[in-house]
XYZ file of C-alpha atoms in Angstrom:
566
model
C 0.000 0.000 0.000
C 1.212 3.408 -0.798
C 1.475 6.288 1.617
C 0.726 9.342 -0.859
C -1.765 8.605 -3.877
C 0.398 10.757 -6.117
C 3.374 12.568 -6.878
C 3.687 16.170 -5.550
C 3.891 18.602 -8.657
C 6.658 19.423 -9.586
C 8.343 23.089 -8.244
C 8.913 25.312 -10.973
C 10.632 28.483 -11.286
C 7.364 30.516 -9.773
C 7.193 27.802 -7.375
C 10.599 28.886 -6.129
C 10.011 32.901 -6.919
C 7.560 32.398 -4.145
C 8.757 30.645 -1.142
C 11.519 33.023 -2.137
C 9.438 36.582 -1.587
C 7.872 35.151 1.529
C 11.446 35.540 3.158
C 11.976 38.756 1.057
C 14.792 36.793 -0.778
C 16.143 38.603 -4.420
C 18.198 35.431 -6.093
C 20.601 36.396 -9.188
C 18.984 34.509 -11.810
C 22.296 31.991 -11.719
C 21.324 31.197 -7.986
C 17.765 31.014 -9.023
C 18.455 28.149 -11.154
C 20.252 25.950 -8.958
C 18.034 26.473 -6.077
C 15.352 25.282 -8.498
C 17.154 22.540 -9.499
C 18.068 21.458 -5.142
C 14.170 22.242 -4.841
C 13.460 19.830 -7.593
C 15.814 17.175 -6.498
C 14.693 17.132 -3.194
C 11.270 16.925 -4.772
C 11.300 13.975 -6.430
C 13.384 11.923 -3.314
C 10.384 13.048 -1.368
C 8.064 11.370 -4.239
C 9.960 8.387 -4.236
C 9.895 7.718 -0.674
C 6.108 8.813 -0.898
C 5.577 5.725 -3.207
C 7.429 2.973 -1.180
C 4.968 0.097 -0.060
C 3.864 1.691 3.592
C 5.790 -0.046 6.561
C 3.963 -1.271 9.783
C 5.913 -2.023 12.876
C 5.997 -5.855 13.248
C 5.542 -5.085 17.184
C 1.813 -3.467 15.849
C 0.898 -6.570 14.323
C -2.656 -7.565 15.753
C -2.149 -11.127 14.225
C -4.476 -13.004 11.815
C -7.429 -13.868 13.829
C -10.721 -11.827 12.024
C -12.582 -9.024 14.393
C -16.005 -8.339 13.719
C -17.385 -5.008 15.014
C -20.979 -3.296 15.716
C -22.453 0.124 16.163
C -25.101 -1.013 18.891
C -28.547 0.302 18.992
C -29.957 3.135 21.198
C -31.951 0.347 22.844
C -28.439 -1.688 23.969
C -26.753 1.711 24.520
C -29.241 3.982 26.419
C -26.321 6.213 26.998
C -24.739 6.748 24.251
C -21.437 5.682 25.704
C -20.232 2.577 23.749
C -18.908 3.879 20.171
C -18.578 -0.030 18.541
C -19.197 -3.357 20.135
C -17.041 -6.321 19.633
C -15.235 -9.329 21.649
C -11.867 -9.494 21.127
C -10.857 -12.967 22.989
C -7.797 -12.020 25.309
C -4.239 -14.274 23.970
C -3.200 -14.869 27.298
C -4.151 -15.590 31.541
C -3.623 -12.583 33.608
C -4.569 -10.336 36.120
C -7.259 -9.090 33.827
C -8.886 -12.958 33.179
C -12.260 -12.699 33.193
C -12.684 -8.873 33.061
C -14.042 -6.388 29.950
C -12.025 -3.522 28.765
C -13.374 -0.616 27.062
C -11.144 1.719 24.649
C -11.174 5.394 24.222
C -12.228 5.797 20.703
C -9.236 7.427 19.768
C -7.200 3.981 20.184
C -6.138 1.845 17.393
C -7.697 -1.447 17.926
C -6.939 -3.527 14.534
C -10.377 -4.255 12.530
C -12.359 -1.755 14.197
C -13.760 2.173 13.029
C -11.378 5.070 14.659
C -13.470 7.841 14.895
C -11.692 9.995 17.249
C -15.636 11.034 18.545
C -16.058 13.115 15.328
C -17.887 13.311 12.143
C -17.565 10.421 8.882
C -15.298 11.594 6.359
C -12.923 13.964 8.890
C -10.097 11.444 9.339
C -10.480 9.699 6.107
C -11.105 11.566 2.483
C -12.173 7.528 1.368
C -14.374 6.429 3.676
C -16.114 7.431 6.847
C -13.672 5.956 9.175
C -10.135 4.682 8.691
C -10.475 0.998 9.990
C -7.184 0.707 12.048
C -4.908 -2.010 11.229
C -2.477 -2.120 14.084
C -3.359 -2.305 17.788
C -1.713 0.037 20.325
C 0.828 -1.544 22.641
C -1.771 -0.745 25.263
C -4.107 -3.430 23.497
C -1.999 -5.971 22.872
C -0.856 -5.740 26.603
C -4.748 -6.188 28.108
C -5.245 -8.724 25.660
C -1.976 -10.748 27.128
C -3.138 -9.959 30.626
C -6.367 -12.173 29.704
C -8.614 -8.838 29.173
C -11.590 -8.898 26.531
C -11.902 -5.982 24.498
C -15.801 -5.330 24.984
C -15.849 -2.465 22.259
C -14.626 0.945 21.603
C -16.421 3.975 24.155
C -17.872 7.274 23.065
C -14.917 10.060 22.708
C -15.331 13.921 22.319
C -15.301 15.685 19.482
C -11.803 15.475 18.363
C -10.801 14.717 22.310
C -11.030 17.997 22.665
C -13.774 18.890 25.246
C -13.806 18.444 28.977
C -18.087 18.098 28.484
C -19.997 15.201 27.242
C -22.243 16.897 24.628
C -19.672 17.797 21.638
C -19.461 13.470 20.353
C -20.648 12.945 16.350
C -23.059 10.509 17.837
C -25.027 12.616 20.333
C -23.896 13.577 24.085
C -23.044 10.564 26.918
C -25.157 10.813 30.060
C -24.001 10.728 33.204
C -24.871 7.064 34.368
C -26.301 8.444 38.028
C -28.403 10.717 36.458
C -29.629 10.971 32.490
C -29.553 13.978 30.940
C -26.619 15.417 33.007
C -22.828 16.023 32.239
C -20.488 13.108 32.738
C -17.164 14.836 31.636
C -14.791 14.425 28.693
C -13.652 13.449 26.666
C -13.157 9.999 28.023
C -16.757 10.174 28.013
C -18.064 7.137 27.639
C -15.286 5.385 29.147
C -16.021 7.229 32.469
C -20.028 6.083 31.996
C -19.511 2.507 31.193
C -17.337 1.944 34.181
C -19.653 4.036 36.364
C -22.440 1.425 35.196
C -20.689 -1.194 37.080
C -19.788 0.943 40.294
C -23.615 1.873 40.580
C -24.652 -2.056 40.760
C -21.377 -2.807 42.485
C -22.752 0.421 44.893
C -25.967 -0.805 45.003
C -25.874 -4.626 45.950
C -22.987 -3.190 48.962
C -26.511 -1.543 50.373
C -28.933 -4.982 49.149
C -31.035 -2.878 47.246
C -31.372 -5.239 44.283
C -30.031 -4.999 40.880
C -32.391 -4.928 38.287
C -33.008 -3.711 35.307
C -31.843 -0.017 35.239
C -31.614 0.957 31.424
C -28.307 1.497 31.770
C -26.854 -1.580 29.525
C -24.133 -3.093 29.405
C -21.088 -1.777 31.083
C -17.216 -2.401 31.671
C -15.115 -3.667 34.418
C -12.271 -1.186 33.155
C -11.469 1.222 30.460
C -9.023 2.949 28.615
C -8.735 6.463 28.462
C -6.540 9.642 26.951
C -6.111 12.849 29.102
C -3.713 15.691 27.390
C -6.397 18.289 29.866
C -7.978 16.378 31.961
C -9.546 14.187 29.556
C -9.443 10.782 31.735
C -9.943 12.739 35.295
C -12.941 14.853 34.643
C -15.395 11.882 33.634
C -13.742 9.814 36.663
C -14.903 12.841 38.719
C -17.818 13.515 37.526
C -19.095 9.597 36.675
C -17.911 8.881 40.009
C -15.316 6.269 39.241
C -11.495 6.099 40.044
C -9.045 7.143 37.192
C -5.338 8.039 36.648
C -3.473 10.088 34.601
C -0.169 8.549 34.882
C 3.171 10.405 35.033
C 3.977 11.792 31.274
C 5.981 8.219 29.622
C 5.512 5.911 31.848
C 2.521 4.310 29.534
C 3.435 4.346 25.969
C 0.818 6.547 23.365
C 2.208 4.741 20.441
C -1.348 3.865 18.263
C -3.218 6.587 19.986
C -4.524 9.547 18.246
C -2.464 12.768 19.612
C -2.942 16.209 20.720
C 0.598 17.204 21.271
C 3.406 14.974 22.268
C 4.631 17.177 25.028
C 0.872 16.126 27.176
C -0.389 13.002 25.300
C -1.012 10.437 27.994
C -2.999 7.425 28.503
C -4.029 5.466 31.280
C -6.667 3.590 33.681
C -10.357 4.108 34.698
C -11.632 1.423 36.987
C -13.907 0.488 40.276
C -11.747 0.864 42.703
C -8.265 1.785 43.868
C -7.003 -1.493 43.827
C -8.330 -1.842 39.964
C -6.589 1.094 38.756
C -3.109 -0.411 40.033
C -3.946 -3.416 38.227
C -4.610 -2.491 34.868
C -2.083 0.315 35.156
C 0.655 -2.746 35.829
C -0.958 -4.161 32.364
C -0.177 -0.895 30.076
C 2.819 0.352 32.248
C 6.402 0.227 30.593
C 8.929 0.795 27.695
C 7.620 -0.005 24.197
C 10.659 1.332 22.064
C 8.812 3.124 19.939
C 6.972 6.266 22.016
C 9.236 9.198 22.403
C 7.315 10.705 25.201
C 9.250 7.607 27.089
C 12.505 8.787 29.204
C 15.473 6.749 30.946
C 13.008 7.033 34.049
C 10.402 4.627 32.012
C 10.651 1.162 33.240
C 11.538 -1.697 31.010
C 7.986 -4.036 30.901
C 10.259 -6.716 33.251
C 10.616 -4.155 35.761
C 7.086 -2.531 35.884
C 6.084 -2.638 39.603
C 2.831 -4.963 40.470
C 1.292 -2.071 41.790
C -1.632 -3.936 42.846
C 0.407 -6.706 44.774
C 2.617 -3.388 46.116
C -0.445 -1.716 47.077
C -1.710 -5.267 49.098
C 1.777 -5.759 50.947
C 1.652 -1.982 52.111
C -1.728 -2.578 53.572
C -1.175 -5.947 55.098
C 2.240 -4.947 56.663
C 0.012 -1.751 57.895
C -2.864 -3.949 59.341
C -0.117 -6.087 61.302
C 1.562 -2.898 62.347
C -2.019 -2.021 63.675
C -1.762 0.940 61.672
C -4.668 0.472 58.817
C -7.715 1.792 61.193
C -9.751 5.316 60.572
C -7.725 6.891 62.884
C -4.036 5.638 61.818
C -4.058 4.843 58.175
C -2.794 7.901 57.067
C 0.035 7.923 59.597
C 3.419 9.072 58.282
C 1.625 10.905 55.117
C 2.130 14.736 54.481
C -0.753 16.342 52.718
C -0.754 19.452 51.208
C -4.229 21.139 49.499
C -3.240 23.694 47.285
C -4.679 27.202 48.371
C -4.949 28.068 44.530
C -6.952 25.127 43.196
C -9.607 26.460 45.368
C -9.667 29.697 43.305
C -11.108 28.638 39.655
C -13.648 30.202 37.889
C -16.921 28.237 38.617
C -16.072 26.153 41.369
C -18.923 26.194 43.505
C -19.400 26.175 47.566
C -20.570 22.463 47.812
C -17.876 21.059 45.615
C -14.873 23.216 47.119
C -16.513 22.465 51.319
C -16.821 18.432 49.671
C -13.033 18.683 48.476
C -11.713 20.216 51.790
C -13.303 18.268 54.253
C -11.933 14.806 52.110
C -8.612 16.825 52.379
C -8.882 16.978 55.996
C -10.064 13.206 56.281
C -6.333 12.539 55.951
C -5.485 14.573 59.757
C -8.447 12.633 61.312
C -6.390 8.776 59.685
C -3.501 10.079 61.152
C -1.695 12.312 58.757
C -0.125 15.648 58.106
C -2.222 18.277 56.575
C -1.725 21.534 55.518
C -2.585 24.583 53.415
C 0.183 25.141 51.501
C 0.908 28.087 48.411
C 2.233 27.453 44.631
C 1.418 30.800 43.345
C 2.174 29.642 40.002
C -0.656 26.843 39.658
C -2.960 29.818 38.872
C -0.891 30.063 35.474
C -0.830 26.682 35.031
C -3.674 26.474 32.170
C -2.367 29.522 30.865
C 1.238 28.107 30.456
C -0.349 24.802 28.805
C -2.128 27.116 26.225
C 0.876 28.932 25.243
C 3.035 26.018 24.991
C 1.065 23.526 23.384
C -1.449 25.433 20.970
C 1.183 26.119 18.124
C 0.969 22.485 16.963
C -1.820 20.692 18.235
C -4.596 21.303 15.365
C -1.624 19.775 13.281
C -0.944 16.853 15.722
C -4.110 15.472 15.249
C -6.161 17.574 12.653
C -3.598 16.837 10.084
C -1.754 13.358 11.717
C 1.397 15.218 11.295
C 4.450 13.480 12.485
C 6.281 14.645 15.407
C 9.479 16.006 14.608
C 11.064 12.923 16.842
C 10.947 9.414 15.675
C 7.853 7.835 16.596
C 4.674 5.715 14.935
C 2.163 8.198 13.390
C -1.285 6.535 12.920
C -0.996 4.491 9.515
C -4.711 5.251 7.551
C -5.846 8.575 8.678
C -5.863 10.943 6.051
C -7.712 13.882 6.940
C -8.963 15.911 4.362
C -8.158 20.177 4.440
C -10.812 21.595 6.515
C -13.258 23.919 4.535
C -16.462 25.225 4.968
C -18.696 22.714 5.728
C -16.069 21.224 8.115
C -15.831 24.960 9.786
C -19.706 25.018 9.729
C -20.055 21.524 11.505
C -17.397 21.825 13.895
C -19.104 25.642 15.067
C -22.207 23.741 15.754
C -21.056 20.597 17.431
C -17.122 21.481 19.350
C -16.067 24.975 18.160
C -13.105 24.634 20.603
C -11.861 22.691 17.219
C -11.654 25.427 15.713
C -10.489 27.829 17.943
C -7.159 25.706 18.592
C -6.962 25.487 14.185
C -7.472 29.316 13.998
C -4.912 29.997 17.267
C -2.583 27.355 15.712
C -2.510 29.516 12.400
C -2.286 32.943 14.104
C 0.423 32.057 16.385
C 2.460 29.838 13.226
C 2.319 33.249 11.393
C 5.691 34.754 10.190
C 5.916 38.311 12.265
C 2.459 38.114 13.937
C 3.582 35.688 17.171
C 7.499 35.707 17.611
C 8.684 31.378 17.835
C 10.685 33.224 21.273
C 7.047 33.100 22.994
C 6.464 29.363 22.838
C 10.071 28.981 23.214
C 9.215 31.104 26.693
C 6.339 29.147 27.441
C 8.620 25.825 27.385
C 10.505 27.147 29.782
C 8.022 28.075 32.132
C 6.838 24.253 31.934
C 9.997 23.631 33.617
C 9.460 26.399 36.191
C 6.082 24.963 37.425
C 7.294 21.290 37.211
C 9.946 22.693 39.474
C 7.524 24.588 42.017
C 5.710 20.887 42.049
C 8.361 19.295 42.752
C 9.590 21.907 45.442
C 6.253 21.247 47.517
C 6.159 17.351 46.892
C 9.786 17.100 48.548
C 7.724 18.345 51.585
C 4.612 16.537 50.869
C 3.832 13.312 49.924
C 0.567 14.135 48.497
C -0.630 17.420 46.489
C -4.556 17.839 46.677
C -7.050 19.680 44.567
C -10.161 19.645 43.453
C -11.469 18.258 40.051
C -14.655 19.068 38.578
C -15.743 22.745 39.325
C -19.296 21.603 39.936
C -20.972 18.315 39.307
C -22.777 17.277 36.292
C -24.807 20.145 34.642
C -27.879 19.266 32.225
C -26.900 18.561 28.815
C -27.666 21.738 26.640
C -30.461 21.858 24.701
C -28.742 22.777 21.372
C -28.809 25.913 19.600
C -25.775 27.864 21.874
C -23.266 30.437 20.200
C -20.676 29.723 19.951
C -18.877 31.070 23.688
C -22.115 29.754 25.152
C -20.875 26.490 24.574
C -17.014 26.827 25.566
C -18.337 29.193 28.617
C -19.976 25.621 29.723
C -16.464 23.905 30.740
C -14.788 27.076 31.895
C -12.680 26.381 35.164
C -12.788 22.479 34.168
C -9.302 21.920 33.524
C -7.982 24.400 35.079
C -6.726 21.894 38.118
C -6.094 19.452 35.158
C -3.952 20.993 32.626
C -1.502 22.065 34.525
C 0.001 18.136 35.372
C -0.278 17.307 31.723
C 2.171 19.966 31.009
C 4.569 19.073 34.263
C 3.968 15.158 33.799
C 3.030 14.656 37.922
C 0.951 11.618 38.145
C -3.038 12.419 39.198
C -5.428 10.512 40.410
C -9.174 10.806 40.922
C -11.298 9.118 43.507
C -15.098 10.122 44.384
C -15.174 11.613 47.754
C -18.947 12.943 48.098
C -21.789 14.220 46.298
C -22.987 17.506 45.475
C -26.610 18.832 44.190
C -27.410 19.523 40.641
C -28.759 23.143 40.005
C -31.780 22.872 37.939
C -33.490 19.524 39.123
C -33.990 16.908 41.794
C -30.925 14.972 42.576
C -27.179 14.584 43.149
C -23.892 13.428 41.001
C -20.514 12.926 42.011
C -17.999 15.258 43.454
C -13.564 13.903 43.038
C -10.422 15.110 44.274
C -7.084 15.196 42.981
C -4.392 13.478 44.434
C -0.739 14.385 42.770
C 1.926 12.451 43.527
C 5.976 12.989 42.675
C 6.768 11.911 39.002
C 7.003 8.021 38.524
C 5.921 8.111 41.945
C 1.908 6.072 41.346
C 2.834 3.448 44.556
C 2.912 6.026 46.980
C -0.291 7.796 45.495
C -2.427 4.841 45.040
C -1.391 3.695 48.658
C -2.571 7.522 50.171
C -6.106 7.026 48.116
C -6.012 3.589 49.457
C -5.494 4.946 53.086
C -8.248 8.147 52.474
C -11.075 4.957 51.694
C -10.545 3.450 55.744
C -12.530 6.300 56.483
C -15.288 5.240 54.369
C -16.264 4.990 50.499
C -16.824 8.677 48.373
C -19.826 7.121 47.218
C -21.069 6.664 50.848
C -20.497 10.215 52.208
């Protein structure tokens, strides 16, 4: 299979008389001709290597075995939150025997529809959806842990919204209460686990598990979070998800933002369930740049589940696992600032602090502790990260170092009816491709700002890493408020990005710095226009490559009691 259907034409003398006068070059018309004939050359190498047969990584390879795939109906999907069905028998025994994975539609599972949670026809000028013929390292790990791929979930548009209304396919309820926000854009990962924890909730009281028109759902899932894209629908479905730090899972066959916040990681039941899987996916691939020397090899992953168990037991012997000493030894530290974003309403920050505080009455150290800088922290994502990303993924352009881009997405230029469907159903899209443009502009936005921003990335991983030398945990809260009602259609176009301001602005900044976060439910809060509640998180950061520790601290927070039960 070719990668380019044909050549590109060839550069003539106007050709070169105009890349020329956009650098206010005048070339003596000797020079002119050999630069025309160096453009040329380099021309046709660049057609040649265009029409090699296209290479797939042998470590890709999904196998032989055939994959059949189905879009299920409303009646099997009541919300929304499955993209395709399909069983994909695990090739191995494992921790994850037994158990159903779902994937973040914007993961290449070979044989099945990536559609990135956007319109047919955007990733592919040929046909609706490229069918992906590789499956992420991620896959081919649950699959050799004994998992069964149950089906692909509902994404955002383009993974980029931190609401669950944006999707091609219609917005993802919130599994506590249709109708209402459940977060993105891991959307419908975040809803099909929350299925289970509701029944798993429910039978814990022996109220009886019938039918609740909420289908099928998934012991785990997959999800992507370059913003807060795998932490917001933990928070506000309810669930337990992780963000891990920046390399230590490999992206490679995942459809990216930017390279410098691409992440991907676990959304599960419980604590214990998010160390498991993220044991499955952790560790080197050789392919992802994102990975550093800190990246485990896959032989040296640590069973963070089995860790997590031999910290407790040794804890319970020690006498020291009770509500009033499992915390003992831990420094916590809620960051004054996260407290400040726009939105973030009384109930949510009073349910955040008092979990905070749980941690003195276990037996730990808390206090309120200053990083002036997290209030730039979205700010310094923007900057940093908004140069490139409608490329990244808008275009599948290649990052500059050697990696896998995402074999059979060709996205076709975006014109008007793209702009026109894109306003109506995630204008952020376009926002980030018109920013992109503006700040890629020659003398309109100076390459020295984003150079700037870079190294201010470093500055607030540093002023991170400052307060986590004093504190083993960093706390803040998630999800500004809980669910809102989906809206009712219609909205401008600031209307609908007005709806997730303050969402990620307790999110973004990790992505950027690469500290580890992880969600757990810690209470409820009241929804504003109707009868009923929905799930409030919090934030736990740990030190980079430093998930044991964290997962042990959310471990210790639930001997005072479930989120769900507060």
């Amino acid at each position: 299979m070719a990668a380019v259907a044909g050549p590109v034409p060839k550069p003539t003398a106007e050709t070169l008389r105009g890349i020329a006068d956009s650098f206010g070059f005048k070339m003596e018309p000797k020079d002119e001709a050999a630069y025309l004939k160096l453009l040329q050359d380099d021309s046709a190498i660049i057609d040649y290597v265009a029409g090699l047969t296209e290479y797939r990584d042998s470590r890709l390879d999904p196998g032989t075995e055939e994959r059949k795939y189905a879009q299920p109906p409303a009646s099997e999907n009541p919300l929304n939150a499955w993209s395709h069905r399909t069983e994909i028998k695990p090739t191995g025994t494992g921790p994850l025997s037994g158990k159903t994975v779902a994937v973040k539609d914007n993961i290449c599972v070979a044989g099945l529809p990536l559609t990135g949670g956007t319109q047919p026809y955007h990733l592919s000028k040929d046909k609706p959806y490229p069918i992906s013929d590789i499956d992420a390292p991620v896959i081919a790990r649950v699959l050799e842990a004994g998992g069964t791929i149950a089906g692909t979930s509902t994404c955002e548009n383009y993974c980029m919204s931190a609401m669950s209304f944006t999707s091609a396919t219609g917005p993802v309820d919130n599994p506590w209460l249709k109708g209402y926000e459940c977060g993105g854009s891991s959307s419908g990962s975040g809803a099909l686990v929350g299925i289970k924890c509701i029944r798993k909730w429910k039978e814990k009281k022996g109220e009886k598990v019938e039918d609740d028109g909420l289908g099928e759902g998934a012991d785990f899932a997959l999800g992507g979070d370059q913003g807060g894209s795998i932490r917001l629908p933990s928070a506000y479905s309810g669930i337990y998800g992780l963000k891990p730090t920046h390399g230590l899972v490999p992206y490679t066959g995942i459809a990216a933002l930017h390279p410098m916040i691409d992440h991907c990681g676990p959304m599960a039941g419980s604590v214990r369930d998010v160390a498991l899987l993220l044991s499955v996916i952790a560790g080197y691939d050789g392919i992802d740049p994102r990975m550093t020397p800190q990246t485990p090899l896959r032989s040296q992953v640590p069973a963070y589940a089995d860790l997590l168990d031999s910290a407790i037991a040794a804890r319970t012997s020690a006498g020291d696992w009770t509500p009033t000493t499992a915390a003992r030894g831990m420094r916590i530290g809620l960051i004054k600032e996260a407290w400040e974003v726009p939105n973030l309403s009384a109930e949510v920050a009073s349910a955040v602090s008092r979990a905070g505080e749980r941690f003195r009455e276990l037996g730990g150290t808390v206090d309120v502790i200053n990083i002036p800088l997290h209030r730039d922290g979205a700010a310094i994502w923007t900057a940093a990260t908004h140069a490139h990303m409608a490329d990244t993924f808008l275009a599948n352009e290649a990052p500059t170092l050697l990696s896998h881009p995402l074999p059979g997405l060709a996205p076709p230029s975006p014109d008007q009816k793209w702009y026109d469907t894109m306003t109506a159903a995630n204008p952020a899209v376009v926002s980030v491709l018109l920013h992109g443009a503006h700040l890629r502009s020659p003398g309109r936005f100076p390459a020295a700002a984003r150079a700037k921003a870079v190294m201010h990335v470093h500055q607030l991983r540093a002023a991170y890493d400052a307060a986590l030398e004093k504190y083993d945990v960093l706390i803040t809260p998630v999800n500004p408020t809980v669910g809102w009602r989906h809206p009712a259609g219609g909205e401008g176009v600031l209307e609908k990005l007005e709806m997730a301001l303050g969402n990620t602005k307790n999110t973004m900044p990790f992505n950027a710095t690469g500290h580890p976060g992880l969600v757990i439910p810690v209470g409820w809060g009241k929804v504003e226009d109707g009868e009923g509640r929905l799930p409030v998180g919090m934030q736990m950061i740990g030190k980079r490559f430093g998930e044991e520790k964290l997962l042990l601290a959310a471990a210790a927070w639930e001997v005072g009691g479930l989120g769900w039960d507060n």
